[in-house]
JSON list of C-alpha atoms and ligand atoms in Angstrom, two decimals:
[
{"chain": "A", "resi": 1, "resn": "MET", "atom": "CA", "xyz": [109.18, 93.51, 180.20]},
{"chain": "A", "resi": 2, "resn": "PHE", "atom": "CA", "xyz": [107.49, 91.50, 178.05]},
{"chain": "A", "resi": 3, "resn": "ASN", "atom": "CA", "xyz": [105.22, 88.88, 179.51]},
{"chain": "A", "resi": 4, "resn": "PHE", "atom": "CA", "xyz": [103.77, 86.63, 177.42]},
{"chain": "A", "resi": 5, "resn": "ILE", "atom": "CA", "xyz": [101.42, 83.68, 177.99]},
{"chain": "A", "resi": 6, "resn": "LEU", "atom": "CA", "xyz": [101.31, 80.82, 175.52]},
{"chain": "A", "resi": 7, "resn": "PHE", "atom": "CA", "xyz": [97.57, 79.40, 175.93]},
{"chain": "A", "resi": 8, "resn": "GLY", "atom": "CA", "xyz": [96.20, 76.16, 174.28]},
{"chain": "A", "resi": 9, "resn": "PRO", "atom": "CA", "xyz": [94.98, 72.80, 175.26]},
{"chain": "A", "resi": 10, "resn": "PRO", "atom": "CA", "xyz": [97.09, 70.06, 176.53]},
{"chain": "A", "resi": 11, "resn": "GLY", "atom": "CA", "xyz": [99.05, 68.72, 173.84]},
{"chain": "A", "resi": 12, "resn": "SER", "atom": "CA", "xyz": [98.87, 72.36, 171.89]},
{"chain": "A", "resi": 13, "resn": "GLY", "atom": "CA", "xyz": [102.56, 72.45, 171.79]},
{"chain": "A", "resi": 14, "resn": "LYS", "atom": "CA", "xyz": [103.19, 75.41, 174.12]},
{"chain": "A", "resi": 15, "resn": "GLY", "atom": "CA", "xyz": [105.84, 73.68, 174.73]},
{"chain": "A", "resi": 16, "resn": "THR", "atom": "CA", "xyz": [107.96, 73.14, 171.90]},
{"chain": "A", "resi": 17, "resn": "GLN", "atom": "CA", "xyz": [106.79, 76.81, 170.56]},
{"chain": "A", "resi": 18, "resn": "SER", "atom": "CA", "xyz": [107.36, 78.23, 173.88]},
{"chain": "A", "resi": 19, "resn": "ILE", "atom": "CA", "xyz": [111.51, 77.22, 173.98]},
{"chain": "A", "resi": 20, "resn": "LYS", "atom": "CA", "xyz": [111.04, 79.25, 170.66]},
{"chain": "A", "resi": 21, "resn": "ILE", "atom": "CA", "xyz": [109.74, 82.48, 171.68]},
{"chain": "A", "resi": 22, "resn": "ALA", "atom": "CA", "xyz": [112.13, 82.18, 174.91]},
{"chain": "A", "resi": 23, "resn": "GLU", "atom": "CA", "xyz": [115.12, 82.28, 172.33]},
{"chain": "A", "resi": 24, "resn": "LYS", "atom": "CA", "xyz": [114.10, 84.24, 170.16]},
{"chain": "A", "resi": 25, "resn": "TYR", "atom": "CA", "xyz": [113.19, 86.89, 172.07]},
{"chain": "A", "resi": 26, "resn": "ASN", "atom": "CA", "xyz": [115.46, 86.58, 175.12]},
{"chain": "A", "resi": 27, "resn": "LEU", "atom": "CA", "xyz": [112.84, 85.50, 177.30]},
{"chain": "A", "resi": 28, "resn": "ALA", "atom": "CA", "xyz": [112.84, 83.19, 180.51]},
{"chain": "A", "resi": 29, "resn": "HIS", "atom": "CA", "xyz": [110.47, 80.21, 179.43]},
{"chain": "A", "resi": 30, "resn": "ILE", "atom": "CA", "xyz": [108.99, 79.22, 182.47]},
{"chain": "A", "resi": 31, "resn": "SER", "atom": "CA", "xyz": [106.65, 75.73, 182.49]},
{"chain": "A", "resi": 32, "resn": "THR", "atom": "CA", "xyz": [104.91, 75.14, 185.74]},
{"chain": "A", "resi": 33, "resn": "GLY", "atom": "CA", "xyz": [104.62, 71.38, 184.08]},
{"chain": "A", "resi": 34, "resn": "ASP", "atom": "CA", "xyz": [108.28, 70.83, 183.80]},
{"chain": "A", "resi": 35, "resn": "ILE", "atom": "CA", "xyz": [108.57, 72.35, 186.87]},
{"chain": "A", "resi": 36, "resn": "PHE", "atom": "CA", "xyz": [106.48, 69.70, 188.81]},
{"chain": "A", "resi": 37, "resn": "ARG", "atom": "CA", "xyz": [107.86, 66.98, 186.63]},
{"chain": "A", "resi": 38, "resn": "LYS", "atom": "CA", "xyz": [111.21, 67.58, 188.23]},
{"chain": "A", "resi": 39, "resn": "ASN", "atom": "CA", "xyz": [110.08, 67.75, 191.58]},
{"chain": "A", "resi": 40, "resn": "ILE", "atom": "CA", "xyz": [108.37, 64.50, 191.47]},
{"chain": "A", "resi": 41, "resn": "ARG", "atom": "CA", "xyz": [111.22, 63.02, 189.75]},
{"chain": "A", "resi": 42, "resn": "GLU", "atom": "CA", "xyz": [113.97, 64.02, 192.29]},
{"chain": "A", "resi": 43, "resn": "LYS", "atom": "CA", "xyz": [111.18, 63.46, 194.90]},
{"chain": "A", "resi": 44, "resn": "THR", "atom": "CA", "xyz": [110.92, 66.70, 197.21]},
{"chain": "A", "resi": 45, "resn": "GLU", "atom": "CA", "xyz": [107.83, 67.21, 199.38]},
{"chain": "A", "resi": 46, "resn": "LEU", "atom": "CA", "xyz": [106.30, 69.40, 196.49]},
{"chain": "A", "resi": 47, "resn": "GLY", "atom": "CA", "xyz": [106.90, 66.35, 193.74]},
{"chain": "A", "resi": 48, "resn": "ILE", "atom": "CA", "xyz": [105.36, 63.70, 196.48]},
{"chain": "A", "resi": 49, "resn": "LYS", "atom": "CA", "xyz": [102.36, 66.28, 197.24]},
{"chain": "A", "resi": 50, "resn": "VAL", "atom": "CA", "xyz": [101.32, 66.28, 193.69]},
{"chain": "A", "resi": 51, "resn": "GLN", "atom": "CA", "xyz": [102.58, 63.08, 192.26]},
{"chain": "A", "resi": 52, "resn": "SER", "atom": "CA", "xyz": [98.79, 61.09, 192.32]},
{"chain": "A", "resi": 53, "resn": "ILE", "atom": "CA", "xyz": [97.07, 64.67, 191.47]},
{"chain": "A", "resi": 54, "resn": "ILE", "atom": "CA", "xyz": [99.22, 64.93, 188.22]},
{"chain": "A", "resi": 55, "resn": "GLU", "atom": "CA", "xyz": [99.01, 61.45, 187.19]},
{"chain": "A", "resi": 56, "resn": "LYS", "atom": "CA", "xyz": [95.15, 61.77, 187.71]},
{"chain": "A", "resi": 57, "resn": "GLY", "atom": "CA", "xyz": [94.77, 64.53, 185.67]},
{"chain": "A", "resi": 58, "resn": "GLU", "atom": "CA", "xyz": [93.61, 67.13, 187.87]},
{"chain": "A", "resi": 59, "resn": "LEU", "atom": "CA", "xyz": [94.98, 70.63, 188.61]},
{"chain": "A", "resi": 60, "resn": "VAL", "atom": "CA", "xyz": [97.25, 71.31, 191.75]},
{"chain": "A", "resi": 61, "resn": "PRO", "atom": "CA", "xyz": [95.08, 73.49, 194.03]},
{"chain": "A", "resi": 62, "resn": "ASP", "atom": "CA", "xyz": [95.66, 77.30, 192.96]},
{"chain": "A", "resi": 63, "resn": "GLU", "atom": "CA", "xyz": [97.39, 77.95, 196.44]},
{"chain": "A", "resi": 64, "resn": "LEU", "atom": "CA", "xyz": [100.29, 75.98, 195.33]},
{"chain": "A", "resi": 65, "resn": "LEU", "atom": "CA", "xyz": [100.88, 77.84, 192.49]},
{"chain": "A", "resi": 66, "resn": "ILE", "atom": "CA", "xyz": [101.70, 81.49, 193.00]},
{"chain": "A", "resi": 67, "resn": "ASP", "atom": "CA", "xyz": [105.06, 80.88, 195.44]},
{"chain": "A", "resi": 68, "resn": "ILE", "atom": "CA", "xyz": [106.06, 78.25, 193.26]},
{"chain": "A", "resi": 69, "resn": "LEU", "atom": "CA", "xyz": [106.17, 80.96, 190.00]},
{"chain": "A", "resi": 70, "resn": "ASP", "atom": "CA", "xyz": [107.40, 83.74, 191.99]},
{"chain": "A", "resi": 71, "resn": "ASP", "atom": "CA", "xyz": [110.31, 81.49, 193.26]},
{"chain": "A", "resi": 72, "resn": "ALA", "atom": "CA", "xyz": [111.07, 80.79, 189.54]},
{"chain": "A", "resi": 73, "resn": "MET", "atom": "CA", "xyz": [110.64, 84.07, 188.01]},
{"chain": "A", "resi": 74, "resn": "ASN", "atom": "CA", "xyz": [113.53, 85.30, 190.50]},
{"chain": "A", "resi": 75, "resn": "LYS", "atom": "CA", "xyz": [116.16, 82.80, 189.35]},
{"chain": "A", "resi": 76, "resn": "TYR", "atom": "CA", "xyz": [116.44, 85.11, 186.57]},
{"chain": "A", "resi": 77, "resn": "LYS", "atom": "CA", "xyz": [117.97, 88.18, 186.35]},
{"chain": "A", "resi": 78, "resn": "ASN", "atom": "CA", "xyz": [118.07, 90.45, 183.45]},
{"chain": "A", "resi": 79, "resn": "VAL", "atom": "CA", "xyz": [115.66, 89.06, 181.46]},
{"chain": "A", "resi": 80, "resn": "LYS", "atom": "CA", "xyz": [113.78, 90.69, 178.68]},
{"chain": "A", "resi": 81, "resn": "GLY", "atom": "CA", "xyz": [110.57, 88.89, 180.21]},
{"chain": "A", "resi": 82, "resn": "PHE", "atom": "CA", "xyz": [108.58, 85.28, 180.47]},
{"chain": "A", "resi": 83, "resn": "VAL", "atom": "CA", "xyz": [106.86, 82.28, 178.24]},
{"chain": "A", "resi": 84, "resn": "PHE", "atom": "CA", "xyz": [104.71, 81.19, 180.89]},
{"chain": "A", "resi": 85, "resn": "ASP", "atom": "CA", "xyz": [103.89, 77.94, 179.50]},
{"chain": "A", "resi": 86, "resn": "GLY", "atom": "CA", "xyz": [100.87, 75.55, 181.17]},
{"chain": "A", "resi": 87, "resn": "PHE", "atom": "CA", "xyz": [100.13, 78.94, 183.92]},
{"chain": "A", "resi": 88, "resn": "PRO", "atom": "CA", "xyz": [97.80, 80.34, 184.63]},
{"chain": "A", "resi": 89, "resn": "ARG", "atom": "CA", "xyz": [94.94, 77.51, 183.65]},
{"chain": "A", "resi": 90, "resn": "THR", "atom": "CA", "xyz": [92.55, 78.83, 186.07]},
{"chain": "A", "resi": 91, "resn": "THR", "atom": "CA", "xyz": [91.24, 82.45, 187.02]},
{"chain": "A", "resi": 92, "resn": "GLN", "atom": "CA", "xyz": [91.85, 82.67, 189.90]},
{"chain": "A", "resi": 93, "resn": "GLN", "atom": "CA", "xyz": [95.54, 81.88, 189.12]},
{"chain": "A", "resi": 94, "resn": "ALA", "atom": "CA", "xyz": [94.98, 84.77, 186.24]},
{"chain": "A", "resi": 95, "resn": "LYS", "atom": "CA", "xyz": [94.55, 87.14, 189.24]},
{"chain": "A", "resi": 96, "resn": "ASP", "atom": "CA", "xyz": [97.13, 85.99, 191.60]},
{"chain": "A", "resi": 97, "resn": "LEU", "atom": "CA", "xyz": [99.74, 86.65, 188.82]},
{"chain": "A", "resi": 98, "resn": "ASP", "atom": "CA", "xyz": [98.46, 89.61, 187.86]},
{"chain": "A", "resi": 99, "resn": "ALA", "atom": "CA", "xyz": [99.19, 90.34, 191.80]},
{"chain": "A", "resi": 100, "resn": "LEU", "atom": "CA", "xyz": [102.27, 89.04, 191.50]},
{"chain": "A", "resi": 101, "resn": "LEU", "atom": "CA", "xyz": [103.92, 91.16, 188.23]},
{"chain": "A", "resi": 102, "resn": "ASN", "atom": "CA", "xyz": [102.30, 94.39, 190.07]},
{"chain": "A", "resi": 103, "resn": "LYS", "atom": "CA", "xyz": [104.31, 93.81, 192.80]},
{"chain": "A", "resi": 104, "resn": "LYS", "atom": "CA", "xyz": [106.71, 93.94, 190.81]},
{"chain": "A", "resi": 105, "resn": "ALA", "atom": "CA", "xyz": [105.46, 96.66, 188.43]},
{"chain": "A", "resi": 106, "resn": "ASP", "atom": "CA", "xyz": [104.73, 95.54, 185.19]},
{"chain": "A", "resi": 107, "resn": "LYS", "atom": "CA", "xyz": [102.42, 93.20, 183.96]},
{"chain": "A", "resi": 108, "resn": "VAL", "atom": "CA", "xyz": [101.00, 90.17, 181.14]},
{"chain": "A", "resi": 109, "resn": "SER", "atom": "CA", "xyz": [101.75, 91.89, 178.13]},
{"chain": "A", "resi": 110, "resn": "LEU", "atom": "CA", "xyz": [99.95, 89.15, 175.79]},
{"chain": "A", "resi": 111, "resn": "VAL", "atom": "CA", "xyz": [97.90, 85.65, 175.98]},
{"chain": "A", "resi": 112, "resn": "LEU", "atom": "CA", "xyz": [98.12, 84.10, 172.83]},
{"chain": "A", "resi": 113, "resn": "ALA", "atom": "CA", "xyz": [96.23, 80.45, 172.57]},
{"chain": "A", "resi": 114, "resn": "LEU", "atom": "CA", "xyz": [96.92, 77.76, 170.38]},
{"chain": "A", "resi": 115, "resn": "GLU", "atom": "CA", "xyz": [93.69, 76.69, 168.69]},
{"chain": "A", "resi": 116, "resn": "VAL", "atom": "CA", "xyz": [93.86, 72.71, 167.52]},
{"chain": "A", "resi": 117, "resn": "ASN", "atom": "CA", "xyz": [91.21, 70.50, 168.22]},
{"chain": "A", "resi": 118, "resn": "ASP", "atom": "CA", "xyz": [90.33, 67.66, 170.89]},
{"chain": "A", "resi": 119, "resn": "ASP", "atom": "CA", "xyz": [90.42, 64.87, 167.50]},
{"chain": "A", "resi": 120, "resn": "GLU", "atom": "CA", "xyz": [93.44, 66.07, 167.01]},
{"chain": "A", "resi": 121, "resn": "ILE", "atom": "CA", "xyz": [94.72, 66.68, 170.85]},
{"chain": "A", "resi": 122, "resn": "ILE", "atom": "CA", "xyz": [93.66, 63.10, 171.32]},
{"chain": "A", "resi": 123, "resn": "GLY", "atom": "CA", "xyz": [95.95, 62.08, 168.97]},
{"chain": "A", "resi": 124, "resn": "ARG", "atom": "CA", "xyz": [99.30, 63.86, 169.52]},
{"chain": "A", "resi": 125, "resn": "LEU", "atom": "CA", "xyz": [99.09, 62.73, 173.45]},
{"chain": "A", "resi": 126, "resn": "LEU", "atom": "CA", "xyz": [98.19, 58.84, 172.53]},
{"chain": "A", "resi": 127, "resn": "LYS", "atom": "CA", "xyz": [101.12, 59.68, 170.57]},
{"chain": "A", "resi": 128, "resn": "ARG", "atom": "CA", "xyz": [102.86, 61.19, 172.81]},
{"chain": "A", "resi": 129, "resn": "ALA", "atom": "CA", "xyz": [101.96, 58.16, 175.63]},
{"chain": "A", "resi": 130, "resn": "GLU", "atom": "CA", "xyz": [104.08, 55.60, 172.96]},
{"chain": "A", "resi": 131, "resn": "LEU", "atom": "CA", "xyz": [107.04, 57.97, 172.55]},
{"chain": "A", "resi": 132, "resn": "GLU", "atom": "CA", "xyz": [107.87, 59.10, 176.04]},
{"chain": "A", "resi": 133, "resn": "GLY", "atom": "CA", "xyz": [105.52, 57.12, 178.67]},
{"chain": "A", "resi": 134, "resn": "ARG", "atom": "CA", "xyz": [103.94, 60.19, 180.42]},
{"chain": "A", "resi": 135, "resn": "LYS", "atom": "CA", "xyz": [101.32, 58.58, 183.23]},
{"chain": "A", "resi": 136, "resn": "ASP", "atom": "CA", "xyz": [99.32, 61.54, 182.03]},
{"chain": "A", "resi": 137, "resn": "ASP", "atom": "CA", "xyz": [98.98, 60.55, 178.71]},
{"chain": "A", "resi": 138, "resn": "THR", "atom": "CA", "xyz": [96.67, 57.43, 179.14]},
{"chain": "A", "resi": 139, "resn": "LYS", "atom": "CA", "xyz": [93.30, 57.53, 177.22]},
{"chain": "A", "resi": 140, "resn": "ASP", "atom": "CA", "xyz": [91.02, 58.07, 180.36]},
{"chain": "A", "resi": 141, "resn": "VAL", "atom": "CA", "xyz": [93.36, 60.95, 182.00]},
{"chain": "A", "resi": 142, "resn": "ILE", "atom": "CA", "xyz": [93.72, 62.96, 177.89]},
{"chain": "A", "resi": 143, "resn": "GLU", "atom": "CA", "xyz": [90.33, 63.21, 178.78]},
{"chain": "A", "resi": 144, "resn": "ASN", "atom": "CA", "xyz": [89.61, 64.03, 181.62]},
{"chain": "A", "resi": 145, "resn": "ARG", "atom": "CA", "xyz": [92.64, 66.71, 181.18]},
{"chain": "A", "resi": 146, "resn": "ILE", "atom": "CA", "xyz": [90.74, 68.20, 178.73]},
{"chain": "A", "resi": 147, "resn": "ASN", "atom": "CA", "xyz": [87.56, 68.23, 180.28]},
{"chain": "A", "resi": 148, "resn": "ILE", "atom": "CA", "xyz": [89.54, 70.07, 182.26]},
{"chain": "A", "resi": 149, "resn": "TYR", "atom": "CA", "xyz": [90.44, 72.70, 180.64]},
{"chain": "A", "resi": 150, "resn": "ASN", "atom": "CA", "xyz": [87.38, 73.22, 179.35]},
{"chain": "A", "resi": 151, "resn": "ASN", "atom": "CA", "xyz": [85.87, 74.27, 182.43]},
{"chain": "A", "resi": 152, "resn": "GLN", "atom": "CA", "xyz": [88.31, 75.66, 184.02]},
{"chain": "A", "resi": 153, "resn": "THR", "atom": "CA", "xyz": [91.15, 77.10, 181.75]},
{"chain": "A", "resi": 154, "resn": "GLN", "atom": "CA", "xyz": [89.00, 77.52, 178.44]},
{"chain": "A", "resi": 155, "resn": "PRO", "atom": "CA", "xyz": [86.93, 80.68, 180.57]},
{"chain": "A", "resi": 156, "resn": "LEU", "atom": "CA", "xyz": [90.23, 82.36, 180.90]},
{"chain": "A", "resi": 157, "resn": "ILE", "atom": "CA", "xyz": [89.88, 83.85, 176.80]},
{"chain": "A", "resi": 158, "resn": "ASP", "atom": "CA", "xyz": [87.73, 85.69, 178.11]},
{"chain": "A", "resi": 159, "resn": "PHE", "atom": "CA", "xyz": [89.13, 87.30, 181.25]},
{"chain": "A", "resi": 160, "resn": "TYR", "atom": "CA", "xyz": [91.75, 88.25, 179.21]},
{"chain": "A", "resi": 161, "resn": "LYS", "atom": "CA", "xyz": [89.67, 89.21, 175.91]},
{"chain": "A", "resi": 162, "resn": "ASP", "atom": "CA", "xyz": [88.24, 91.49, 177.91]},
{"chain": "A", "resi": 163, "resn": "LYS", "atom": "CA", "xyz": [91.16, 93.35, 178.97]},
{"chain": "A", "resi": 164, "resn": "ASN", "atom": "CA", "xyz": [92.13, 93.47, 175.23]},
{"chain": "A", "resi": 165, "resn": "LYS", "atom": "CA", "xyz": [95.37, 91.44, 175.45]},
{"chain": "A", "resi": 166, "resn": "PHE", "atom": "CA", "xyz": [94.60, 88.55, 173.67]},
{"chain": "A", "resi": 167, "resn": "ALA", "atom": "CA", "xyz": [95.24, 86.22, 170.49]},
{"chain": "A", "resi": 168, "resn": "SER", "atom": "CA", "xyz": [94.92, 83.13, 168.65]},
{"chain": "A", "resi": 169, "resn": "VAL", "atom": "CA", "xyz": [96.97, 81.77, 165.89]},
{"chain": "A", "resi": 170, "resn": "ASN", "atom": "CA", "xyz": [95.91, 77.83, 163.81]},
{"chain": "A", "resi": 171, "resn": "GLY", "atom": "CA", "xyz": [98.21, 75.65, 166.20]},
{"chain": "A", "resi": 172, "resn": "ILE", "atom": "CA", "xyz": [97.53, 73.04, 163.38]},
{"chain": "A", "resi": 173, "resn": "GLY", "atom": "CA", "xyz": [100.29, 72.75, 160.69]},
{"chain": "A", "resi": 174, "resn": "SER", "atom": "CA", "xyz": [104.56, 72.36, 160.97]},
{"chain": "A", "resi": 175, "resn": "ILE", "atom": "CA", "xyz": [106.67, 73.36, 164.03]},
{"chain": "A", "resi": 176, "resn": "ASP", "atom": "CA", "xyz": [107.89, 76.24, 161.25]},
{"chain": "A", "resi": 177, "resn": "ASP", "atom": "CA", "xyz": [104.91, 77.94, 159.96]},
{"chain": "A", "resi": 178, "resn": "ILE", "atom": "CA", "xyz": [103.11, 77.35, 163.31]},
{"chain": "A", "resi": 179, "resn": "PHE", "atom": "CA", "xyz": [106.51, 79.39, 164.97]},
{"chain": "A", "resi": 180, "resn": "ASN", "atom": "CA", "xyz": [106.10, 81.92, 162.41]},
{"chain": "A", "resi": 181, "resn": "SER", "atom": "CA", "xyz": [102.06, 83.28, 162.85]},
{"chain": "A", "resi": 182, "resn": "ILE", "atom": "CA", "xyz": [103.16, 83.40, 166.55]},
{"chain": "A", "resi": 183, "resn": "CYS", "atom": "CA", "xyz": [105.97, 85.31, 165.65]},
{"chain": "A", "resi": 184, "resn": "ASP", "atom": "CA", "xyz": [103.86, 87.62, 163.53]},
{"chain": "A", "resi": 185, "resn": "ALA", "atom": "CA", "xyz": [101.45, 87.90, 166.94]},
{"chain": "A", "resi": 186, "resn": "ILE", "atom": "CA", "xyz": [104.05, 88.70, 169.33]},
{"chain": "A", "resi": 187, "resn": "ASP", "atom": "CA", "xyz": [106.02, 91.56, 167.18]},
{"chain": "A", "resi": 188, "resn": "PRO", "atom": "CA", "xyz": [103.05, 93.64, 167.07]},
{"chain": "A", "resi": 189, "resn": "PHE", "atom": "CA", "xyz": [104.08, 93.93, 170.57]},
{"chain": "A", "resi": 190, "resn": "ILE", "atom": "CA", "xyz": [107.27, 93.75, 171.68]},
{"chain": "B", "resi": 201, "resn": "LIG", "atom": "P1", "xyz": [99.84, 69.87, 179.65]},
{"chain": "B", "resi": 201, "resn": "LIG", "atom": "O1", "xyz": [99.69, 70.86, 179.08]},
{"chain": "B", "resi": 201, "resn": "LIG", "atom": "O2", "xyz": [100.21, 69.18, 178.42]},
{"chain": "B", "resi": 201, "resn": "LIG", "atom": "O3", "xyz": [98.66, 68.66, 180.03]},
{"chain": "B", "resi": 201, "resn": "LIG", "atom": "P2", "xyz": [101.63, 70.40, 181.17]},
{"chain": "B", "resi": 201, "resn": "LIG", "atom": "O4", "xyz": [103.71, 69.68, 181.25]},
{"chain": "B", "resi": 201, "resn": "LIG", "atom": "O5", "xyz": [101.13, 71.80, 181.13]},
{"chain": "B", "resi": 201, "resn": "LIG", "atom": "O6", "xyz": [100.73, 69.00, 180.74]},
{"chain": "B", "resi": 201, "resn": "LIG", "atom": "O7", "xyz": [101.10, 70.05, 183.09]},
{"chain": "B", "resi": 201, "resn": "LIG", "atom": "C1", "xyz": [101.24, 68.95, 183.58]},
{"chain": "B", "resi": 201, "resn": "LIG", "atom": "C2", "xyz": [100.13, 68.16, 184.71]},
{"chain": "B", "resi": 201, "resn": "LIG", "atom": "O8", "xyz": [101.00, 69.53, 185.53]},
{"chain": "B", "resi": 201, "resn": "LIG", "atom": "C3", "xyz": [99.33, 68.95, 184.64]},
{"chain": "B", "resi": 201, "resn": "LIG", "atom": "O9", "xyz": [97.70, 68.45, 183.94]},
{"chain": "B", "resi": 201, "resn": "LIG", "atom": "C4", "xyz": [98.48, 69.19, 185.82]},
{"chain": "B", "resi": 201, "resn": "LIG", "atom": "O10", "xyz": [97.91, 68.26, 186.87]},
{"chain": "B", "resi": 201, "resn": "LIG", "atom": "C5", "xyz": [99.79, 70.11, 186.31]},
{"chain": "B", "resi": 201, "resn": "LIG", "atom": "N1", "xyz": [99.78, 71.55, 186.53]},
{"chain": "B", "resi": 201, "resn": "LIG", "atom": "C6", "xyz": [101.18, 72.32, 185.16]},
{"chain": "B", "resi": 201, "resn": "LIG", "atom": "N2", "xyz": [100.13, 73.27, 185.16]},
{"chain": "B", "resi": 201, "resn": "LIG", "atom": "C7", "xyz": [99.74, 74.31, 186.67]},
{"chain": "B", "resi": 201, "resn": "LIG", "atom": "C8", "xyz": [98.90, 75.10, 186.98]},
{"chain": "B", "resi": 201, "resn": "LIG", "atom": "N3", "xyz": [98.62, 75.83, 186.45]},
{"chain": "B", "resi": 201, "resn": "LIG", "atom": "N4", "xyz": [97.02, 75.16, 188.27]},
{"chain": "B", "resi": 201, "resn": "LIG", "atom": "C9", "xyz": [97.41, 72.94, 187.96]},
{"chain": "B", "resi": 201, "resn": "LIG", "atom": "N5", "xyz": [98.18, 72.23, 187.59]},
{"chain": "B", "resi": 201, "resn": "LIG", "atom": "C10", "xyz": [99.16, 72.33, 186.99]}
]
């Protein structure tokens, strides 16, 4: 199994690139953000629980994540692996993921970060706000999400660097150029 984590700040293009990676390498794409948004739209118990947290740009509590992830993974049979998009976001989640994969006699194969600076991200997210109207794409909430990313998610880079599973690519440029750089980083591992 090839278990790939696409890592990067909000607005770095994880969603767009994850779909392309999943298609090319025959992996299942799991986006925790998409799962939460679907639950909010459908007003499920989980959706109601997480709606206000997400609209404030805060992180959903770690203990909710691992069951959601396990369920999402179990929906797929006969895939060659997974692209995790938006997960893990905290060191606790990374440890929980290791434990979950370990239970399945599996492990994280590669973590790849998309590098995009704060100014570019803020510009992209504000533009997305106009186009898609996501409630967490307002200026204040965007700032909160970037701060949370820097404080809680960024430290994960060291967690994976220590395990020699970390690579990064420049996340600024055309979608296809960035995709090609990602593929170049993946190919030696797959
Ligand atoms: P982005 O990366 O653009 O911020 P996502 O779609 O990945 O967007 O996530 C949207 C929101 O969903 C996050 O701001 C957070 O509130 C919640 N969320 C998604 N994944 C996680 C996670 N792994 N842990 C905690 N909260 C999460």
